[in-house]
C-alpha cells in the first residue's frame, strides 16, 4: 500500500520561501512519477510541478522560475522548493504518485481517482 506524507507547509510573507517534502512508502519495483498539486478554497485542484521516473520535470506556467521539484529515489522523498511566493500561491498542497505516466501527464491529472495521494499540507502567503 502506497502512503504519501507531506510536510513543510506553513505561513510566510510574500516574497518568501518554503520547502515541501513528500515521504513515500510502499513503492514496488516500479518508480512512479511524482507530482505536487494544490487546491485553494472554491477552486479546482491544479498541478503545480511533476517529476518523472527519469528525472524529467514539468511545471505550471504560474510557477515556472519560482518553484523547483526534485526527488531522492533512494529515500523515496520528493521535494518542492518554492521561492518568491505570492498570495495567489496560498492553498493546500498535495503530493501524488502516478505509475506509468510521464511528468507532463502527471501534471495534467485532476482527479484523485488516479494514482496515490497524500493528505496535504497548508501553505499560506500573506501580502
Phi, psi and omega in degrees: 000122180283131175232138180234133181231117179270152175207165174104357178291172179166196180247140181209156176277157178305138183093349181275185184229152172217152177236123178259149176232149177229110180264128184246150173217159177089007177293144174271203180290342179278142176258118182278164165285149180240141180225152170250133181232163176216155178215121176263156180305130179079004181240160177286153173292138181228148176284137181254309182203150179214153179223130182278173178296338179268003180091355177293149185234158177214139184229150169291147182302326185291344183241357180303134180086348180245325182251148176225127177257143177210169181212152173241102185291331179294320182264356181056046178237135175244137184244154171225108176270123184242117179245164178049048183295146181239155177306329180292348177277352180297127182180174169268129183256133181238145169253155182215150177245129182234119176277147175059037175227150173279174179298316183292323176296318179299318182300330183276355181291136177240333187266137176283002174289343179260140171069199182237141186232149173272181183273346175096158176220138187276136174237125179234125181243121181259149182272000000 
